[in-house]
Tab-separated table of C-alpha atoms and ligand atoms in Angstrom:
chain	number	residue	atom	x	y	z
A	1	UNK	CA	-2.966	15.306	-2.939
A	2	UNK	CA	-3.778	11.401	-3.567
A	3	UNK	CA	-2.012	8.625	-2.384
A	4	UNK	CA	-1.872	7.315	-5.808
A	5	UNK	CA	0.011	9.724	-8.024
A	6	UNK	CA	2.611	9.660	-5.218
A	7	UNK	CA	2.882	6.000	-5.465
A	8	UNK	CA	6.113	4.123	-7.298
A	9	UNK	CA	5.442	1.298	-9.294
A	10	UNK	CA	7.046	-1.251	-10.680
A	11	UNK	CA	8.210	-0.513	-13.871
A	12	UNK	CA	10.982	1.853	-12.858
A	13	UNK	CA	12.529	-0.494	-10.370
A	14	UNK	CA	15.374	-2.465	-11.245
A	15	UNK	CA	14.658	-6.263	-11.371
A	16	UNK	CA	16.991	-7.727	-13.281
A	17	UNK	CA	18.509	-11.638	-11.607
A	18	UNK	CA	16.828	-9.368	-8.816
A	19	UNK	CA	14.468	-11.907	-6.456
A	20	UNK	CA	10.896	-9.813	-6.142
A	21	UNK	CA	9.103	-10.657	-3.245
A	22	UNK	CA	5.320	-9.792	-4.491
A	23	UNK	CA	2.502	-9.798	-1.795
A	24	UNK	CA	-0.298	-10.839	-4.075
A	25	UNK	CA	-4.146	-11.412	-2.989
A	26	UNK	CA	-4.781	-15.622	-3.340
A	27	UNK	CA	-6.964	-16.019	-0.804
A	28	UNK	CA	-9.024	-17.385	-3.326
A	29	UNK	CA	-12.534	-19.545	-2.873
A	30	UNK	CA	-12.065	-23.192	-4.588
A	31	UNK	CA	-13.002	-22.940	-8.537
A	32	UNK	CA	-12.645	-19.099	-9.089
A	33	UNK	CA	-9.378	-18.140	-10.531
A	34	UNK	CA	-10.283	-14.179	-10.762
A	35	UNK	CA	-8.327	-12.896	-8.321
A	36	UNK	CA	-5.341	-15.596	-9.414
A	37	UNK	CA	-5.730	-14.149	-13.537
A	38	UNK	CA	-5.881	-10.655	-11.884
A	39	UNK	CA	-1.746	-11.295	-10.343
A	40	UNK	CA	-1.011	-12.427	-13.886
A	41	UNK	CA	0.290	-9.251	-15.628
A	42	UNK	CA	2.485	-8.656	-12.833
A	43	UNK	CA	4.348	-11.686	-12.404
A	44	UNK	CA	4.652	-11.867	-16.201
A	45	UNK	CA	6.171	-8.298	-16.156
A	46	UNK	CA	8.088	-9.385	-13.769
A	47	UNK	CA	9.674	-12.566	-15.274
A	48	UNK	CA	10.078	-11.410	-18.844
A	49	UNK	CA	12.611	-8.035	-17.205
A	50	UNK	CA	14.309	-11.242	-15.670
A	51	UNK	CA	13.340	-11.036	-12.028
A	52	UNK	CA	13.035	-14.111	-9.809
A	53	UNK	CA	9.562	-14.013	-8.629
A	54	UNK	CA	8.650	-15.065	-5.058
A	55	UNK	CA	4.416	-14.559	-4.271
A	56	UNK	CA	3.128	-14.494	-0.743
A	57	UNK	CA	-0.524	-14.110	0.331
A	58	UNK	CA	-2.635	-15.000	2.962
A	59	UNK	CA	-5.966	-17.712	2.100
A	60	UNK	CA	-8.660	-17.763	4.819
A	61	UNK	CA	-8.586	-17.222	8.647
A	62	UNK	CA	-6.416	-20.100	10.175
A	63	UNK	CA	-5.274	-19.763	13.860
A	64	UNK	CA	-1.440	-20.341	13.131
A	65	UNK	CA	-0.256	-23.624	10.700
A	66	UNK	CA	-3.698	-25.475	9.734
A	67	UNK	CA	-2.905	-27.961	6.346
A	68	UNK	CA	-7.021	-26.945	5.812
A	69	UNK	CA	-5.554	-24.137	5.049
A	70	UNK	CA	-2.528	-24.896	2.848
A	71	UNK	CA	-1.593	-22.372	-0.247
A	72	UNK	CA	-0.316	-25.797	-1.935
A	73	UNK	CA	-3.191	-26.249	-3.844
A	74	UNK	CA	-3.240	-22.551	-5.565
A	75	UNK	CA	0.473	-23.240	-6.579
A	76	UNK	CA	-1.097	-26.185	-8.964
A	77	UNK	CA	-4.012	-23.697	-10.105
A	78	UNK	CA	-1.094	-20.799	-10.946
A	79	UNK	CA	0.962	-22.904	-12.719
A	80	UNK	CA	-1.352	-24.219	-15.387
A	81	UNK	CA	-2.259	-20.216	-15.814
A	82	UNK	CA	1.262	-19.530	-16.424
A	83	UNK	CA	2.232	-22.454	-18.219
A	84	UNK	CA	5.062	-22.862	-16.193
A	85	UNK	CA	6.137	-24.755	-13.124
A	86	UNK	CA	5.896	-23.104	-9.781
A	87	UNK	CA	8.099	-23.955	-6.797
A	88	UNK	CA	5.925	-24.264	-3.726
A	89	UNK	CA	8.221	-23.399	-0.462
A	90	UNK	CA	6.202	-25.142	1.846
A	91	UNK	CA	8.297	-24.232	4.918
A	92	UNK	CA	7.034	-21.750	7.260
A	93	UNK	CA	10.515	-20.799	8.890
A	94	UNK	CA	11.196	-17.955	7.170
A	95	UNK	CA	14.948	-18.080	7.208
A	96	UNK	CA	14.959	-21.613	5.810
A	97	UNK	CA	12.401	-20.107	3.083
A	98	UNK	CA	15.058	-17.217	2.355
A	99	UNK	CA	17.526	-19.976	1.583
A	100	UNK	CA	15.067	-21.333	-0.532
A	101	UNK	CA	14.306	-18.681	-2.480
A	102	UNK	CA	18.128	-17.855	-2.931
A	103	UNK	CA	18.610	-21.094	-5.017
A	104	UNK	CA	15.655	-20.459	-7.549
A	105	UNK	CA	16.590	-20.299	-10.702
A	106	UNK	CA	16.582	-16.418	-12.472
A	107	UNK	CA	13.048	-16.132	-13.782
A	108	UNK	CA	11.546	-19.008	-11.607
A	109	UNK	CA	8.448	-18.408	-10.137
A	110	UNK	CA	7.725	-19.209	-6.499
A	111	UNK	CA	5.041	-19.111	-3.792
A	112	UNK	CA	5.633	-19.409	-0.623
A	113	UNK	CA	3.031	-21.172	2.589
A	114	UNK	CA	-0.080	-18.864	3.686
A	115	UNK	CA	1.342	-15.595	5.554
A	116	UNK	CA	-0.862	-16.587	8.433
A	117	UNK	CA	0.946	-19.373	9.126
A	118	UNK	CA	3.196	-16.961	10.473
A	119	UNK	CA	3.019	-15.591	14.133
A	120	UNK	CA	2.615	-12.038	14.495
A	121	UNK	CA	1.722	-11.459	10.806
A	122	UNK	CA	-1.806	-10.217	11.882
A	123	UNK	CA	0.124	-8.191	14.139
A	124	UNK	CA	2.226	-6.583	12.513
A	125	UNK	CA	4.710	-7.976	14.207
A	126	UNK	CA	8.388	-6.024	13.580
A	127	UNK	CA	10.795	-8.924	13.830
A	128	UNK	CA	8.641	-11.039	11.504
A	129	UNK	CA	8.385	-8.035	8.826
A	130	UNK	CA	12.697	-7.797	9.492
A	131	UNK	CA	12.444	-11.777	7.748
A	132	UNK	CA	10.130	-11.318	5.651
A	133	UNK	CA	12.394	-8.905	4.128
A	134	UNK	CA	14.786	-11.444	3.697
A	135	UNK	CA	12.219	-12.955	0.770
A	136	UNK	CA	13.034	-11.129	-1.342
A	137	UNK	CA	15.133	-8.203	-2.883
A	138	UNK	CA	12.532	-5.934	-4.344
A	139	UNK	CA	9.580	-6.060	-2.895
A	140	UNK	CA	5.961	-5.588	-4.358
A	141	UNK	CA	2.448	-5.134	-3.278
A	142	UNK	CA	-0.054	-6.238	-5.946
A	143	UNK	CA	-2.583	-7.534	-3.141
A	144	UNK	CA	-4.787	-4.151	-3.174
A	145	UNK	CA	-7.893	-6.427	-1.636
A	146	UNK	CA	-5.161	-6.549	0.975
A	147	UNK	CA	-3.735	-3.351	1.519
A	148	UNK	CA	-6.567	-1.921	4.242
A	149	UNK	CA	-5.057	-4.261	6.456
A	150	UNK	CA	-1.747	-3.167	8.282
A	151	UNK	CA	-0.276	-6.796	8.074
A	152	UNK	CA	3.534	-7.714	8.254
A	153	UNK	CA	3.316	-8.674	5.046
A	154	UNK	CA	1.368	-6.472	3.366
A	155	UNK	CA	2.715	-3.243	5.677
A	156	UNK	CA	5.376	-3.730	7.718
A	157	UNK	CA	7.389	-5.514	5.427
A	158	UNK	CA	7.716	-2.307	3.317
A	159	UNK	CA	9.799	-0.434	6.109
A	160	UNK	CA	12.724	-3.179	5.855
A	161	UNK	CA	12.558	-4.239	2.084
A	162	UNK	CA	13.176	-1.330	-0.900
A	163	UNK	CA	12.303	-0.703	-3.119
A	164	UNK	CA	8.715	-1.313	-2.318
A	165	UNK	CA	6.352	-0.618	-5.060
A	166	UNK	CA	2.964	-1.606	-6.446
A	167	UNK	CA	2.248	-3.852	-8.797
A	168	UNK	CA	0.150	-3.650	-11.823
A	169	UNK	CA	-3.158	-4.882	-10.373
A	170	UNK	CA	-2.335	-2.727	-7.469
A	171	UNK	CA	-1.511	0.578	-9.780
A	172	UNK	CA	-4.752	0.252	-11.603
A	173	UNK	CA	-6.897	-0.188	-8.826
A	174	UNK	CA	-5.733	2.972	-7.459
A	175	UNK	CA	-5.452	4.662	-10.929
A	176	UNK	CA	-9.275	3.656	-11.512
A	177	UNK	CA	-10.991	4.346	-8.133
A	178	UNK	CA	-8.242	7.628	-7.707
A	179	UNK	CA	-9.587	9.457	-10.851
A	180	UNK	CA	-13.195	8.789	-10.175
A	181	UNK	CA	-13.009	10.676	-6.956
A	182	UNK	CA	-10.289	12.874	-7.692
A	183	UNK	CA	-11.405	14.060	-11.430
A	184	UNK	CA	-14.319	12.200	-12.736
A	185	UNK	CA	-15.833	12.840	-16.017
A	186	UNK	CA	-19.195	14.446	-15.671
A	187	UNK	CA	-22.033	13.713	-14.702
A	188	UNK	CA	-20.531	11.269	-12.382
A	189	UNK	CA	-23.447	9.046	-11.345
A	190	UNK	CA	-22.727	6.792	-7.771
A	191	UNK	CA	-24.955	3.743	-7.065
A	192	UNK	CA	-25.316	2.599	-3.909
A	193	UNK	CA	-26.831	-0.196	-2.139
A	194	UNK	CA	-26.164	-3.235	-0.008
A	195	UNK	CA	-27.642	-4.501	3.258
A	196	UNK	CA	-26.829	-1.549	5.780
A	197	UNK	CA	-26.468	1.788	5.399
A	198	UNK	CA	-24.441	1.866	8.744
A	199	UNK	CA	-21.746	-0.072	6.592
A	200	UNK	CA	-21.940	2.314	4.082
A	201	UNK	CA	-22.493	5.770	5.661
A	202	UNK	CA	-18.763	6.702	5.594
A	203	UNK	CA	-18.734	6.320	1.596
A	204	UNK	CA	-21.932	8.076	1.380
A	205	UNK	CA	-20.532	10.979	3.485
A	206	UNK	CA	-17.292	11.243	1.417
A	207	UNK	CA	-19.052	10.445	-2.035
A	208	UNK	CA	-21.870	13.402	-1.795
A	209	UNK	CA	-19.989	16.306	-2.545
A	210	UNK	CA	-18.236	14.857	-5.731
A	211	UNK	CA	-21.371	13.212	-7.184
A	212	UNK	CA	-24.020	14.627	-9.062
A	213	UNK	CA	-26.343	12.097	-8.675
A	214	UNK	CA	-26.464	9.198	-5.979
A	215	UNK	CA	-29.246	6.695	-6.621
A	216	UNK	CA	-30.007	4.670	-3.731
A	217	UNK	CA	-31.012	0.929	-4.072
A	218	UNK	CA	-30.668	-2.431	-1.532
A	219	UNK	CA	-32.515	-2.669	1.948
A	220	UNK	CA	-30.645	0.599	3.014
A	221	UNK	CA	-33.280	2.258	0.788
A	222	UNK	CA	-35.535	0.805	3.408
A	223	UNK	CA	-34.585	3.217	6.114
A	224	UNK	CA	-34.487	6.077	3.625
A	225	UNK	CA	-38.232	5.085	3.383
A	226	UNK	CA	-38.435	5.320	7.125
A	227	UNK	CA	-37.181	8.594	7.117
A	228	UNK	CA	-39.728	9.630	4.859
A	229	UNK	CA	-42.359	8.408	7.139
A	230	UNK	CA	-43.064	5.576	4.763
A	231	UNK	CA	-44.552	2.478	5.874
A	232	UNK	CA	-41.748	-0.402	5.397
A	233	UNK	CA	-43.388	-3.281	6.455
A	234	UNK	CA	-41.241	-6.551	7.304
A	235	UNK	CA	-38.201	-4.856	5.020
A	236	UNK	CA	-34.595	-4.679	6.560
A	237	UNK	CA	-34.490	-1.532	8.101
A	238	UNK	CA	-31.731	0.073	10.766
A	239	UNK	CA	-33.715	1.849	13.212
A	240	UNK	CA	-30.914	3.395	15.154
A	241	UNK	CA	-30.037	5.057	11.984
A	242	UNK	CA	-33.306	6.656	10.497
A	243	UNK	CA	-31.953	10.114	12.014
A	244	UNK	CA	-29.102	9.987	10.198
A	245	UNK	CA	-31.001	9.065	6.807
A	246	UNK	CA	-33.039	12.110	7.758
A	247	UNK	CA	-30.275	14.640	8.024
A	248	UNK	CA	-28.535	13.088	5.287
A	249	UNK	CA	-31.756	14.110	3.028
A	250	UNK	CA	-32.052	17.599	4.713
A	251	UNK	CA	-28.490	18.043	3.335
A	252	UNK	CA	-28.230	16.368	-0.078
A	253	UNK	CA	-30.641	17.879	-1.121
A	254	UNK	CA	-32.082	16.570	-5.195
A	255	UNK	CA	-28.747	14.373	-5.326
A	256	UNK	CA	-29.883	11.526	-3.484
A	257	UNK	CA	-32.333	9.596	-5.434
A	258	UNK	CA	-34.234	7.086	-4.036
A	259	UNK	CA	-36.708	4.153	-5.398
A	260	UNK	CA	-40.109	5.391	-6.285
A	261	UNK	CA	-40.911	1.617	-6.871
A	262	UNK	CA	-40.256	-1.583	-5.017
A	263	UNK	CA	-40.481	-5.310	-5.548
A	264	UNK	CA	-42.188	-7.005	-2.658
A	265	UNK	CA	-42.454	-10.425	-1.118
A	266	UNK	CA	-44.385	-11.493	1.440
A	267	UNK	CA	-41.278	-13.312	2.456
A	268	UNK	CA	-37.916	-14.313	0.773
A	269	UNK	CA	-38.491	-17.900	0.016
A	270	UNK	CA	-41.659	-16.592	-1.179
A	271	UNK	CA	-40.876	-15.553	-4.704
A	272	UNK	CA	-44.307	-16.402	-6.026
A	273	UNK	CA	-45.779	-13.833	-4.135
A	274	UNK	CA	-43.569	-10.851	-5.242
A	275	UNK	CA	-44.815	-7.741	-7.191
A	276	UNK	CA	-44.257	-4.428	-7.527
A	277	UNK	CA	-45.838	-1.616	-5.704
A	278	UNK	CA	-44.716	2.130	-5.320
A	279	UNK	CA	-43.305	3.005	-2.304
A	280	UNK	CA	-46.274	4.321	-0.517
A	281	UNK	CA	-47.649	1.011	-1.035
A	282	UNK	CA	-45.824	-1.335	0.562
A	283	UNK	CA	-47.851	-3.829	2.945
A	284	UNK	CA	-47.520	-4.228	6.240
A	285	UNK	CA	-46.994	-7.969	6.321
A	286	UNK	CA	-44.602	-7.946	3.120
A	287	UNK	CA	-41.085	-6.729	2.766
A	288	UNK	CA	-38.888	-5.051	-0.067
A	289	UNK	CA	-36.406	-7.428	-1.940
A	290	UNK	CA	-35.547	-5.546	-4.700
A	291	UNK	CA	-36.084	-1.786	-6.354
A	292	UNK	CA	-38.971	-1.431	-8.615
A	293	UNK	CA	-39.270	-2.215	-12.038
A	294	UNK	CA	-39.910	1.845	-12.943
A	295	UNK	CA	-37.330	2.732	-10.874
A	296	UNK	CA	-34.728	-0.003	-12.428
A	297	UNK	CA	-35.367	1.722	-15.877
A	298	UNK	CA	-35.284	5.387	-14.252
A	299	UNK	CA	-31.875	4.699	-13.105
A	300	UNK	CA	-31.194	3.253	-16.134
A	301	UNK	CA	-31.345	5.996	-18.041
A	302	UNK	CA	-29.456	8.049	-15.391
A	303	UNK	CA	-26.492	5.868	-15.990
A	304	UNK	CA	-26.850	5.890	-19.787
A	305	UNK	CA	-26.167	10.118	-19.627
A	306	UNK	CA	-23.506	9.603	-17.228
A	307	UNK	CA	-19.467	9.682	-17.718
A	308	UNK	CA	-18.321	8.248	-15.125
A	309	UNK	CA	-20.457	5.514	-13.203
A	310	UNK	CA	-19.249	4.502	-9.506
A	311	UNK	CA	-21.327	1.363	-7.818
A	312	UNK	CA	-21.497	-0.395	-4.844
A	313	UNK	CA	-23.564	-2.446	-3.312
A	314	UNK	CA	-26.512	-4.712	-5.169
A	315	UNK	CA	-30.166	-3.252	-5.652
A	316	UNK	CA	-31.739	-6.587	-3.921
A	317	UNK	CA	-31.270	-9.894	-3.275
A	318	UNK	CA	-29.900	-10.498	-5.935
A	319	UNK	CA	-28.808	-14.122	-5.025
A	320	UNK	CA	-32.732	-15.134	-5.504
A	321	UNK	CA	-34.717	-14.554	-8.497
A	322	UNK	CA	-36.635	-12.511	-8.802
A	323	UNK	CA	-35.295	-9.988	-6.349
A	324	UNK	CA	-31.814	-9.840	-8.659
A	325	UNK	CA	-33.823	-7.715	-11.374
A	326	UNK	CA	-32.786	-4.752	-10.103
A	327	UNK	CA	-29.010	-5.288	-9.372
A	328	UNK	CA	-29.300	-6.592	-13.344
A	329	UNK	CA	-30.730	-3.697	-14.751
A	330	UNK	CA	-27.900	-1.656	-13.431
A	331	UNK	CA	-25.312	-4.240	-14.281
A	332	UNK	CA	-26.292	-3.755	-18.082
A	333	UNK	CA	-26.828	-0.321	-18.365
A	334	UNK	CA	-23.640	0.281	-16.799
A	335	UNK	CA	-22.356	-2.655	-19.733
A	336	UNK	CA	-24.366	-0.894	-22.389
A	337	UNK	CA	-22.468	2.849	-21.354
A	338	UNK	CA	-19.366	2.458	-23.415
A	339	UNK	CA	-18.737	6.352	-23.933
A	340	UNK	CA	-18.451	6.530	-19.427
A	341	UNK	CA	-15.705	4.820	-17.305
A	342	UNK	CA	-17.850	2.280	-15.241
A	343	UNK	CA	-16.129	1.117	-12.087
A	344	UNK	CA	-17.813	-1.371	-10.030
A	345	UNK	CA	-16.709	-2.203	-6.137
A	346	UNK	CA	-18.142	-4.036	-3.236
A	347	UNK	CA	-17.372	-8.125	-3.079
A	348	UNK	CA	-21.196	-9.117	-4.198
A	349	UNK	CA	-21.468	-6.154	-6.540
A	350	UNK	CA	-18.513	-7.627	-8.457
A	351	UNK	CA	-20.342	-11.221	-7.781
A	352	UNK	CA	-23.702	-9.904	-9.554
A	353	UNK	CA	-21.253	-8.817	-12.496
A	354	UNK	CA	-19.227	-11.890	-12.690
A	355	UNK	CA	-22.795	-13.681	-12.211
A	356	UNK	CA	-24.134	-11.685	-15.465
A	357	UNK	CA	-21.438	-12.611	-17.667
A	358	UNK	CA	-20.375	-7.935	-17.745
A	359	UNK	CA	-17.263	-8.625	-15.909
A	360	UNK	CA	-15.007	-7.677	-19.270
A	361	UNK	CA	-17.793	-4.794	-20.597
A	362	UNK	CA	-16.969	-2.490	-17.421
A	363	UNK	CA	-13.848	-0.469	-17.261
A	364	UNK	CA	-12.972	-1.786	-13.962
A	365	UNK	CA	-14.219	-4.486	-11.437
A	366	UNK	CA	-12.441	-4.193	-8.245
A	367	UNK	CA	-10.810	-7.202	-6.445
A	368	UNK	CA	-10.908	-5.597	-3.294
A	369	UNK	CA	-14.065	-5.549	-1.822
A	370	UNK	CA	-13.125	-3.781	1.763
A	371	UNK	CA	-9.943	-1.948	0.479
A	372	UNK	CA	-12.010	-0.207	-1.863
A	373	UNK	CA	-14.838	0.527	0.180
A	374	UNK	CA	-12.187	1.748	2.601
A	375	UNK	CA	-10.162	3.854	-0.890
A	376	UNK	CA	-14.024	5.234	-1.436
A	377	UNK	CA	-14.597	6.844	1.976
A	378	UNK	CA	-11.393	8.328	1.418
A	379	UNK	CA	-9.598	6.791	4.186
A	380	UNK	CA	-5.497	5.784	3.205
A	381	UNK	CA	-4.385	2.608	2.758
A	382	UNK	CA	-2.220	1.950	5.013
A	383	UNK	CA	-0.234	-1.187	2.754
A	384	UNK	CA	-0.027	1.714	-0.060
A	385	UNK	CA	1.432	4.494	2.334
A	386	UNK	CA	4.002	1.973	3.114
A	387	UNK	CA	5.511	1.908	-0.627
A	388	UNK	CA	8.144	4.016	-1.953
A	389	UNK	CA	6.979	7.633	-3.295
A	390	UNK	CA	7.701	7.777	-7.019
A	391	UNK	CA	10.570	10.105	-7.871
A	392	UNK	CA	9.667	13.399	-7.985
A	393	UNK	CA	7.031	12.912	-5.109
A	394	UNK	CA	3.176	13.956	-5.966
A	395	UNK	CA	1.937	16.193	-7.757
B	401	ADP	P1	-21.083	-5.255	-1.508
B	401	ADP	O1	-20.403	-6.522	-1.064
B	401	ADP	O2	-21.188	-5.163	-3.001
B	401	ADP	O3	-20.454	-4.033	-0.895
B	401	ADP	P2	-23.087	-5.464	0.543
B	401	ADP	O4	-22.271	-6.514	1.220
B	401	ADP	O5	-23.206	-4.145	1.182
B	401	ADP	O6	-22.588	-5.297	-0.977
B	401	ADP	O7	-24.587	-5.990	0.386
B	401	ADP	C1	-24.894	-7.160	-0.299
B	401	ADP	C2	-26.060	-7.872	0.323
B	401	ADP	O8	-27.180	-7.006	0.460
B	401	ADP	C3	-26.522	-9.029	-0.528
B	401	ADP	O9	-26.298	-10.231	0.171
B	401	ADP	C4	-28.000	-8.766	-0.741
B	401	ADP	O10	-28.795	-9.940	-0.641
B	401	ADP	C5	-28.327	-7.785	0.371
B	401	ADP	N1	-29.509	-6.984	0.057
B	401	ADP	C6	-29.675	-6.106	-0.955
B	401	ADP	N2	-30.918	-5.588	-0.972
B	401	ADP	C7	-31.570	-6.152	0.065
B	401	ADP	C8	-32.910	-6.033	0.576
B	401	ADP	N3	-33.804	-5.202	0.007
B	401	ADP	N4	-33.236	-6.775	1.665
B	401	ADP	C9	-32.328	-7.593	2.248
B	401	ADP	N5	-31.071	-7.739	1.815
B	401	ADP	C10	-30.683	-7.038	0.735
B	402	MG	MG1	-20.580	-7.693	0.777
């Protein structure tokens, strides 16, 4: 059973002159509006069945009220995206905010201070999820980059407030990263890569029974290499975790795929001296930044047969030319493979997209960088098991 066929939604609550309190995901760097576009559908679903809407999130990591820290500023960005004016609430006493939120107008859109202004959000502090309840009459979680985290706000708040449903972005994360696992198209390719496999092990683990093919790229490749009895050189390798690597091969078996190429450097602010070698080759004194060029068109081709295309985590370091050849490579076959549903998650794999310009060419980018690392290894959310089960339970 999944935790996201279970799920209610939105769209069979009833909203009308009905204030919805919608945890959304703002905490947004300065100049990218993605995650602010991504709320959009929601609160515009939400307005035009005549609901009052009232948007909480957290932004950053302040201890208690900080102005640094202030939510003020997003309420300017959202309201030129909407077109419409958008009543900050700046107070963070929350029964003075439930007042407030009583005298919007129906369809006015609101957003309250940052939900770490609050004490005991972080917490999940019981009392504060009893006024946060108060927000709002209906209330929604659209905040899926969120929803790992038992917050008051994004968990406890659901115990005290129904209905509690998800929102749009929040139903098609789940709906995207839930049919991968759960009934993917086949072949169903997985690409993973990253820094450290010891991040990564737990979605490897859970991922290796339902693939048919996991191609292996990033530094963790490194301590694949190890394994192997392959000489690594300077590379970024976990040493502590070359056993696992090891029985991890014994098991998989011909599904994992590693690199049989690798761009080296003889150091990172070095680009002048990278090349490619094969991966018996790499020197001593140099280190791996990147997959190989043979091995960015090998698993090219294995994502141009595939159906269904999972990734996370970038081939290299992909922040520094060169070394971003790989992570490319993948990026645009996965673009180019418009007969497969290609799902991309993993904060700087959905950077490397964004970076290419293949953000709209994939069926889904994920917002949620931890939440759906955390969906992937097959652990439950826990601000999803707090919603509402749609009628008729799961399936
Ligand atoms: P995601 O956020 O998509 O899950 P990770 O956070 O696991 O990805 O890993 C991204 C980081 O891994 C990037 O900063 C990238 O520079 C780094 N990385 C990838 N390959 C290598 C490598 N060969 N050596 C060092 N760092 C690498
Ligand atoms: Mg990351």
């Amino acid at each position: 059973m999944s935790q996201t066929a279970s799920v209610r939604d939105l769209t069979d609550a009833d909203l009308r002159g009905r204030r919805a309190l919608v945890r959304v995901d703002f905490n947004v760097p300065e100049g990218d509006d993605t995650r602010i576009r991504a709320a959009l559908p929601t609160i515009e679903y939400l307005t035009s069945r005549g609901a009052t809407v009232v948007l909480m999130s957290h932004f950053g990591r302040p201890k208690g009220v900080d102005p640094r820290f202030s939510l003020r500023p997003v309420a300017d960005r959202l309201s030129k995206l909407v077109g419409r004016p958008v009543t900050f609430i700046s107070t963070t006493d929350l029964a003075a905010a439930a007042t407030a939120t009583r005298a919007l107008p129906a369809g006015a859109i609101a957003l309250l201070e940052n939900t770490r202004f609050w004490p005991g959000e972080e917490q999940n502090d019981d009392t504060l999820a009893r006024a946060i309840a108060q927000l709002g009459d209906v209330y929604v979680n659209d905040a899926f980059g969120a929803a790992h985290r038992a917050h008051a706000s994004t968990e406890g708040v659901a115990h005290h407030l129904h209905p509690a449903v998800a929102g749009l972005l929040m139903r098609r994360e789940l709906d995207y990263l839930d049919r991968a696992l759960a009934n993917p198209a086949r072949p169903f390719v997985a690409i993973l890569g990253g820094s450290k496999i010891s991040g990564k092990i737990d979605v490897v683990e859970a991922l290796l029974p339902k693939v048919d093919a996991m191609l292996i790229g990033g530094a963790m490749a490194c301590t694949f290499f190890r394994a192997m009895g392959l000489e690594v050189g300077r590379s970024l390798v976990e040493p502590d975790r070359v056993d696992m690597a090891k029985d991890l091969m014994a098991r998989a078996g011909t599904r994992i795929i590693l690199p049989h190429d690798a761009t080296v450097a003889r150091a990172i602010d070095d680009p002048g001296s990278a090349h490619a070698v094969k991966r018996d080759h790499i020197p001593a004194d140099q280190a791996m930044y990147d997959i190989g060029p043979d091995t960015a068109a090998s698993y090219g081709r294995a994502i141009a047969s595939a159906k269904t295309v999972l990734w996370n985590g970038p081939m290299g370091v992909f922040e520094k030319p060169p070394f971003d050849a790989g992570t490319l490579a993948v990026a645009r076959a996965m673009a180019a493979n418009r007969g497969a549903t290609t799902i991309v998650g993993g904060g700087d794999s959905a950077a490397a997209v964004a970076q290419a310009g293949l953000e709209s060419k994939m069926s889904h980018v994920s917002t949620g960088g931890g939440a759906s690392l955390e969906f992937l290894e097959g652990k439950t959310l826990p601000g999803v098991a707090a919603l509402d089960e749609a009628a008729g339970g799961a399936a």
